[in-house]
XYZ file of C-alpha atoms in Angstrom:
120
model
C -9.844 -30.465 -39.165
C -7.060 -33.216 -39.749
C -5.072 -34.725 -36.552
C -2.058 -33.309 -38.862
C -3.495 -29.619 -38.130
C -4.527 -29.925 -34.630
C -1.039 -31.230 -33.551
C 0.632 -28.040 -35.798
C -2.128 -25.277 -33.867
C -0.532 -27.713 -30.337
C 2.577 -27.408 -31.333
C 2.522 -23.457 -32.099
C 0.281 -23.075 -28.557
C 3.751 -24.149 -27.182
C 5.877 -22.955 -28.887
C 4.449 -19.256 -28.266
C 3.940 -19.997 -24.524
C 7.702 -20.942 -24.585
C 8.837 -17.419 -26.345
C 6.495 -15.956 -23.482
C 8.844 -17.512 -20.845
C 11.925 -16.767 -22.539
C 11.015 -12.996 -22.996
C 10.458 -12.561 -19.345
C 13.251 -14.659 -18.437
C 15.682 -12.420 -20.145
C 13.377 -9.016 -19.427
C 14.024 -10.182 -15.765
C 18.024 -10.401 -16.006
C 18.089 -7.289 -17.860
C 16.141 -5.845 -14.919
C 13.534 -4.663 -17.188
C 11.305 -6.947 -15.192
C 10.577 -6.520 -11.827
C 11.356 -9.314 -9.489
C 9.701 -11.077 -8.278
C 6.831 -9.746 -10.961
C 4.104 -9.534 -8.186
C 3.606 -7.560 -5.028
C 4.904 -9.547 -1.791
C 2.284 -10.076 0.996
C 4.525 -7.405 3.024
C 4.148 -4.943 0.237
C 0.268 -5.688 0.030
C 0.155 -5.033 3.498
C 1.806 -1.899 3.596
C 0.429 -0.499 0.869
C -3.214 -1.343 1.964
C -2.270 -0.091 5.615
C -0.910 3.639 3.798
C -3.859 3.811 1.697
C -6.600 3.405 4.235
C -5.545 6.045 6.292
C -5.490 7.844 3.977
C -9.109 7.399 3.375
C -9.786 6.988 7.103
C -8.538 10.886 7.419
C -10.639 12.262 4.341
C -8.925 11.072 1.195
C -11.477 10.891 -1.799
C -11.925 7.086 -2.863
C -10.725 6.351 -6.449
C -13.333 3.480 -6.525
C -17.234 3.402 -7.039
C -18.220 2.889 -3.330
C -21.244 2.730 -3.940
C -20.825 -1.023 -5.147
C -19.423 -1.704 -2.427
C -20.774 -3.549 0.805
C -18.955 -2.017 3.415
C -17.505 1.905 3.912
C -14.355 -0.026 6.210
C -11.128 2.137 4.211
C -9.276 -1.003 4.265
C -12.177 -3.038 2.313
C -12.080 0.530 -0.381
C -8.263 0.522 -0.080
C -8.280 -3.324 -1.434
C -10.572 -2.886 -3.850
C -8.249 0.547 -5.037
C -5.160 -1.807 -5.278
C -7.352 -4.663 -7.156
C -8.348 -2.738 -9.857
C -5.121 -1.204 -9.974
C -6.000 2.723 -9.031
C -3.683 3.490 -6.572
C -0.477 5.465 -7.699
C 1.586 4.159 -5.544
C 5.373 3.298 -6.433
C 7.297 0.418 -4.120
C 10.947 0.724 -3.888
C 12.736 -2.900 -3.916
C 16.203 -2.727 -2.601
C 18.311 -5.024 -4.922
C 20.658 -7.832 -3.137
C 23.864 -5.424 -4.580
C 22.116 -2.568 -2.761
C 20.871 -0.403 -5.642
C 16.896 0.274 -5.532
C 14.609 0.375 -8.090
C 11.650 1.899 -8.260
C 8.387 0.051 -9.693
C 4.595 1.151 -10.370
C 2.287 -0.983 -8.339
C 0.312 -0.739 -12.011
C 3.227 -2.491 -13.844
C 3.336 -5.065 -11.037
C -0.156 -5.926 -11.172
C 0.172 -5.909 -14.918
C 3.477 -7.976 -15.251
C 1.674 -10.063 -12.112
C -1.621 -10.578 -14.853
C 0.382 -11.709 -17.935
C 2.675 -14.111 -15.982
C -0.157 -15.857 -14.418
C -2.767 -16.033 -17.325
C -0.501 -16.218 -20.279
C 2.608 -18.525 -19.251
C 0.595 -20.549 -16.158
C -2.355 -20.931 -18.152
C-alpha cells in the first residue's frame, strides 16, 4: 500500500469520526440526545439502590446469578444495569423546567457509541 493511500484511509478515519461528533452535537441541541449522554453517579446510585431492594424483597434477577460470585442484590443489581437489563426510565428535569424522560438502555447505548466511536 502507497503512503498516498494510507494518508487517504487517515484522512477518511477523520473525517468520519468528525461527522460522528457533528451528528451528536446537533442530535443533542435538537434534544434528540440525552444530556449529558451517560448516567450521572447520582442516577447510578439511585437506580442501583431501587433495584436491589427490589431483589432484596423477592424480585426475580434478570441476570445469570449463577456466574456470579456473590448473592449481595446490590452486586446482581450492578451487574442488571451493566448489561443493560433493567427497564428502568430516569426523568432529567431540563434547566427551562420541562422533563424528559430517557431509557437507562438508550443511555447506556448513546453512553457506548460516544466513548468507543468518537473517544476512540
Amino acid at each position: 500500500m502507497s503512503s498516498r493511500e494510507v494518508l487517504e484511509k487517515e484522512v477518511q478515519v477523520v473525517e468520519d469520526r468528525l461527522s460522528q461528533i457533528v451528528k451528536l452535537i446537533e442530535d443533542l441541541k435538537s434534544r434528540k440526545a440525552p444530556y449529558p449522554p451517560r448516567l450521572t453517579k447520582y442516577e447510578i446510585a439511585r437506580i442501583v439502590a431501587a433495584r436491589a431492594k427490589q431483589l432484596a424483597n423477592g424480585a426475580k434477577p434478570l441476570v445469570d446469578t449463577s456466574k456470579l460470585d456473590s448473592k449481595d442484590p446490590v452486586i446482581i443489581a450492578l451487574q442488571e444495569l451493566k448489561e443493560g437489563k433493567l427497564p428502568i426510565i430516569v426523568i432529567r428535569t431540563l434547566p427551562n423546567g420541562k422533563k424528559v424522560e430517557v431509557s437507562v438502555k438508550e443511555l447506556l447505548t448513546k453512553y457506548e457509541i460516544f466513548t468507543s466511536k468518537i473517544l476512540a
